[in-house]
Coordinates of C-alpha atoms in Angstrom, one line a residue:
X177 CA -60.8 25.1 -57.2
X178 CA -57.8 26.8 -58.1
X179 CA -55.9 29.6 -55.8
X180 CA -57.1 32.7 -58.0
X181 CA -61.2 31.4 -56.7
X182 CA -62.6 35.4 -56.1
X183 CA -64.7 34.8 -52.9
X184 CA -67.7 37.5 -52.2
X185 CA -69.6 37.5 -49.1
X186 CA -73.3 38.0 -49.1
X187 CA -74.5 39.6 -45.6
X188 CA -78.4 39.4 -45.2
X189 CA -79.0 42.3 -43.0
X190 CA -82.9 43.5 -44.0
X191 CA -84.5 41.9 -40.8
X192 CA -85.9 43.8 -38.2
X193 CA -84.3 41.9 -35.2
X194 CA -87.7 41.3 -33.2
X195 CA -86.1 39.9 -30.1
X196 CA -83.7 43.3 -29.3
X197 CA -87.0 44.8 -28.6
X198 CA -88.2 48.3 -30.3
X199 CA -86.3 50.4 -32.4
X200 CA -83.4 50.6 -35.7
X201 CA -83.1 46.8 -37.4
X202 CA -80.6 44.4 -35.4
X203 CA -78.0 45.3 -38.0
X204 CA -77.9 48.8 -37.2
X205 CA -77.8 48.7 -33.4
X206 CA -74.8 50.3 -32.1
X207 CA -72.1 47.9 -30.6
X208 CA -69.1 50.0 -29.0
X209 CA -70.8 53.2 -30.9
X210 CA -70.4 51.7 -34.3
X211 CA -73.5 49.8 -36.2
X212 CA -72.9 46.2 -36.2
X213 CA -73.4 45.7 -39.4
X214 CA -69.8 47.7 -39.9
X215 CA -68.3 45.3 -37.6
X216 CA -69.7 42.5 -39.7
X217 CA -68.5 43.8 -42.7
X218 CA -65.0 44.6 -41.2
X219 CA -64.6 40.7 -40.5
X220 CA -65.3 40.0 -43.8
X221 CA -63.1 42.1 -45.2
X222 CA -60.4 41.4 -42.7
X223 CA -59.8 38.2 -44.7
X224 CA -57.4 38.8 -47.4
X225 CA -59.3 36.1 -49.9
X226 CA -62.4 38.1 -49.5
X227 CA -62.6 40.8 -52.7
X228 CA -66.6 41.8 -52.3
X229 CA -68.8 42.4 -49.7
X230 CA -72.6 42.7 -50.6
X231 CA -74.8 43.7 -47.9
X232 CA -78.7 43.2 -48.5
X233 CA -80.3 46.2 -46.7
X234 CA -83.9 46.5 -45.8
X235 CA -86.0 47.6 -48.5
X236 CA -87.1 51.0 -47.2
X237 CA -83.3 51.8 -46.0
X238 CA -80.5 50.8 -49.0
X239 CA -79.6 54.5 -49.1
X240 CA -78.9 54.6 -44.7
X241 CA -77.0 51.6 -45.2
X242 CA -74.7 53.0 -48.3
X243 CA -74.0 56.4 -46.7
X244 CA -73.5 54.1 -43.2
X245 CA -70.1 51.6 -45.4
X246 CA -69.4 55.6 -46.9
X247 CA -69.1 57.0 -43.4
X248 CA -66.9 54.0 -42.0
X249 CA -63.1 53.2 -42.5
X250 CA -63.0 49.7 -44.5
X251 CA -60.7 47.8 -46.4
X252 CA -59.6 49.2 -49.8
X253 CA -58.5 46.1 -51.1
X254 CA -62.2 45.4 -50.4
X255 CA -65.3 46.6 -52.9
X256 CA -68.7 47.2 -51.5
X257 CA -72.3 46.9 -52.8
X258 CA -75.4 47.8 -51.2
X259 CA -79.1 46.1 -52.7
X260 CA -82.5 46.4 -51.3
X261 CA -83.3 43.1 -49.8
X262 CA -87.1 41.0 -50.0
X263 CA -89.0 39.8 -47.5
X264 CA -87.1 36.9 -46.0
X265 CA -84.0 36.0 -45.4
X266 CA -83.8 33.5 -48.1
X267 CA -85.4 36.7 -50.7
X268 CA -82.4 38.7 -49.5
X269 CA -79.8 36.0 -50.0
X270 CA -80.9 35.4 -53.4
X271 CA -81.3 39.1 -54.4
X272 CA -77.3 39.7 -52.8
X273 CA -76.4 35.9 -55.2
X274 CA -78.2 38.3 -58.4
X275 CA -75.8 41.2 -57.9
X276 CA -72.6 39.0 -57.6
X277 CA -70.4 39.9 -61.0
X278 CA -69.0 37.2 -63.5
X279 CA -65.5 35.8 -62.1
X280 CA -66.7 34.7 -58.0
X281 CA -66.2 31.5 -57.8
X282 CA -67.1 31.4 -53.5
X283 CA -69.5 32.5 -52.2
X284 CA -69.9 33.2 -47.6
X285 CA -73.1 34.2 -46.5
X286 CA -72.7 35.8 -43.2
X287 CA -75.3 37.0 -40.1
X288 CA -74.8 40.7 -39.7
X289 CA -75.8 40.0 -36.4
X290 CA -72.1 38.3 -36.0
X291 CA -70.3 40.8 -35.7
X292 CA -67.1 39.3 -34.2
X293 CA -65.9 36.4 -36.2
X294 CA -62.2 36.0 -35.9
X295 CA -60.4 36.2 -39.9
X296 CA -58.6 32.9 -39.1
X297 CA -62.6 31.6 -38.9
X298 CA -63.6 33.3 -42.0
X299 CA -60.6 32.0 -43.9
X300 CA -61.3 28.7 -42.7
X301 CA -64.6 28.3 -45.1
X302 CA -63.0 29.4 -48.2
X303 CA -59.7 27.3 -47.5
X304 CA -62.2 24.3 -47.1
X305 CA -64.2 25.1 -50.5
X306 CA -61.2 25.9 -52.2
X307 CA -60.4 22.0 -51.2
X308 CA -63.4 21.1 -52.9
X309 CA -66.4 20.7 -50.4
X310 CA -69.4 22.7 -51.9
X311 CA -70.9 23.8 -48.9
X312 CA -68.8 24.2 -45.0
X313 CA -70.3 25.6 -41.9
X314 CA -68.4 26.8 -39.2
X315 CA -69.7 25.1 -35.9
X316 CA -68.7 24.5 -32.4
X317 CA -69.8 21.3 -29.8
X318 CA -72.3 21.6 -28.0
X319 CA -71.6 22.5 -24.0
X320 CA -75.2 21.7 -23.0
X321 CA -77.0 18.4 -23.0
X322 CA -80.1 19.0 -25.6
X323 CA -83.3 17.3 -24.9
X324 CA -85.7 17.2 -27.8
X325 CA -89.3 18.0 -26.6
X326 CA -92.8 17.6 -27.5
X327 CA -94.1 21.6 -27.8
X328 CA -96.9 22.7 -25.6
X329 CA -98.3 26.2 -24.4
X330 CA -96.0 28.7 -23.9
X331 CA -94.8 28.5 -20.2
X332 CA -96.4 25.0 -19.8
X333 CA -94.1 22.5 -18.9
X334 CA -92.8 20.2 -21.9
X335 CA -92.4 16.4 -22.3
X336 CA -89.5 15.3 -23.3
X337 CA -89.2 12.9 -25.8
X338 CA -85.4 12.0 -26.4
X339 CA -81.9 13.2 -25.3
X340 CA -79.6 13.4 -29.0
X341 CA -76.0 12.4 -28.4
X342 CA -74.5 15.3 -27.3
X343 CA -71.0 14.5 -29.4
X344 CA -72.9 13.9 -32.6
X345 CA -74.2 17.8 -32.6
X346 CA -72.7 21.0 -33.4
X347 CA -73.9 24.6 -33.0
X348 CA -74.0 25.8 -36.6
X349 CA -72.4 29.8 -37.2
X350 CA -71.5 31.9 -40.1
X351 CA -69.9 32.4 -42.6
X352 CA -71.1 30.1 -44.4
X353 CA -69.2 29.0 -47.8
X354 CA -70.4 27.9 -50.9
X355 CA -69.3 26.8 -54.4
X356 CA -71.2 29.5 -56.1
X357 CA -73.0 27.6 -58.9
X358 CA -74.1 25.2 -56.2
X359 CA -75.8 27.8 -54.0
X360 CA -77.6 29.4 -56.9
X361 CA -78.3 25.8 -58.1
X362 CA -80.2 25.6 -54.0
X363 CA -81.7 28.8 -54.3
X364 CA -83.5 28.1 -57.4
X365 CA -84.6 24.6 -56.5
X366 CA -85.6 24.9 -53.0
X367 CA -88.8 26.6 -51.7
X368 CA -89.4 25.9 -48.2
X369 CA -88.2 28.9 -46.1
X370 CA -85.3 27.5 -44.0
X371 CA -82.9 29.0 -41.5
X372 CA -79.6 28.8 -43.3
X373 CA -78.2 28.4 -46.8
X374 CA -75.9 24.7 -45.5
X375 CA -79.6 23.3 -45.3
X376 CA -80.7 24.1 -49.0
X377 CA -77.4 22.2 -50.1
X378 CA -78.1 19.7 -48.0
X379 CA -81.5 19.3 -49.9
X380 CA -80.3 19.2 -53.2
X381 CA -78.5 16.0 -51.7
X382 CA -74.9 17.5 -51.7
X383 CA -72.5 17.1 -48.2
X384 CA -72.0 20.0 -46.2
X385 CA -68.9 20.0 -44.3
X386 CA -68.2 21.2 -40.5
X387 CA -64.9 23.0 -39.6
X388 CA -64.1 24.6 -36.0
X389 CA -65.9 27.5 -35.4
X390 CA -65.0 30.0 -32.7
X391 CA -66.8 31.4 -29.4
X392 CA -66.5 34.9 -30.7
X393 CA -68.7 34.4 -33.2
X394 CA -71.8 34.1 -31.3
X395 CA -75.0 35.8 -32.7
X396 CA -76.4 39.1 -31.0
X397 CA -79.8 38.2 -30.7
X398 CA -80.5 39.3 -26.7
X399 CA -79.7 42.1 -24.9
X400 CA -77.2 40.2 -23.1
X401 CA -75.4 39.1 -26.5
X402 CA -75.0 42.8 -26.9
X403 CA -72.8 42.9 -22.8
X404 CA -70.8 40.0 -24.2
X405 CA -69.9 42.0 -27.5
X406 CA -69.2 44.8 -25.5
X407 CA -67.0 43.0 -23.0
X408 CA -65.1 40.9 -26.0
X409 CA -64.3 44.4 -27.8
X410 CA -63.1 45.9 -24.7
X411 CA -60.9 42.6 -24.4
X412 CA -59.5 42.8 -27.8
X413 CA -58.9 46.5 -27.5
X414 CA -56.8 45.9 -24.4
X415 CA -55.0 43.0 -25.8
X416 CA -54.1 45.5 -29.2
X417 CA -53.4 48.5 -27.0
X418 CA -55.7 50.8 -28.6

């Protein structure tokens, strides 16, 4: 893939976020008073390889989500697209892949509820598609020995069945990148509802490739996600003396 590859990313952000508890969708929770999903979109379009961003709002709320990009400063190198997402995540990623434009040869798709991936990370995936690999997922080691279980009542305690070698696993983030042909080529053959876009690929019997992730990049998905975001933007606030 040659240098001029156009890269879009594709940020699914129509879910609900269940496990925040009650109130606006995970995207649009406020992180250092500013929506998430505007942080998530500023990483994107920190990197300077990145010429789109299409965000895949909930259904109901396409027009909250344009006038939210309107009302935030972002990249003018950058363009912007807003499109009612379905009712997965897999629906929205497809419906974000429909209203891509002739000439994007790479494709991220990226968890608004990341809000703090570093650009080095970001330009990471495309560098590695750009070298050929169809799919690459940003992913860290594991710090904690996994045990796989056998599921039982909620609260009951589990038997477990085996421990995986720890230095054969990887926590899996995002952005993820994609040749684009080969991720509509996933989305049109695979039908199971699966939890990220490397795992389609993966299906169609293609190699996804690992390269380093970072510890910024964790997902908000707790309330204490939301003090670590916090805490990191304070850091990187001090650190750039504003």
């Amino acid at each position: 893939m040659s240098e001029e590859s156009r890269t879009a990313v594709v940020i699914p952000a129509a879910g609900r976020g269940v496990r925040l508890g009650p109130g606006a969708p995970k995207a649009l929770r406020a992180l250092n008073g500013t929506p998430m999903l505007i942080h998530a979109v500023r990483a994107m379009a920190a990197s300077r390889a990145v010429s789109l961003v299409v965000v895949v709002a909930p259904p109901e709320g396409a027009a909250e989500v344009k006038s939210l990009l309107a009302d935030h400063s972002l990249p003018e190198r950058t363009d912007f697209l807003v499109v009612p997402g379905g009712e997965t995540r897999q629906e929205s990623v497809r419906l974000g892949l429909d209203a891509l434009p002739e000439g994007i040869d790479i494709v991220l798709v990226h968890d608004a509820a990341r809000p703090l991936v570093p650009v080095d990370t970001v330009d990471g995936v495309i560098e590695a598609v750009r070298d050929g690999a169809p799919a690459v997922v940003p992913a860290l080691p594991l710090t904690d020995t996994v045990k796989q279980v056998e599921p039982g009542e909620a609260g009951e305690p589990e038997p477990v069945v085996a421990t995986p070698e720890r230095a054969r696993l990887r926590a899996v983030q995002t952005p993820q990148g994609f040749d684009r042909d080969t991720l509509i080529r996933a989305h049109a053959t695979v039908t199971d509802n699966v939890t990220d876009d490397a795992s389609m690929v993966e299906q169609l019997g293609l190699q996804v490739v690992v390269v380093p992730g970072h510890e910024e990049a964790f997902k908000v998905t707790r309330p204490l996600d939301l003090v670590l975001a916090e805490a990191v933007l304070a850091r990187r606030r001090a650190n750039d003396g504003f």
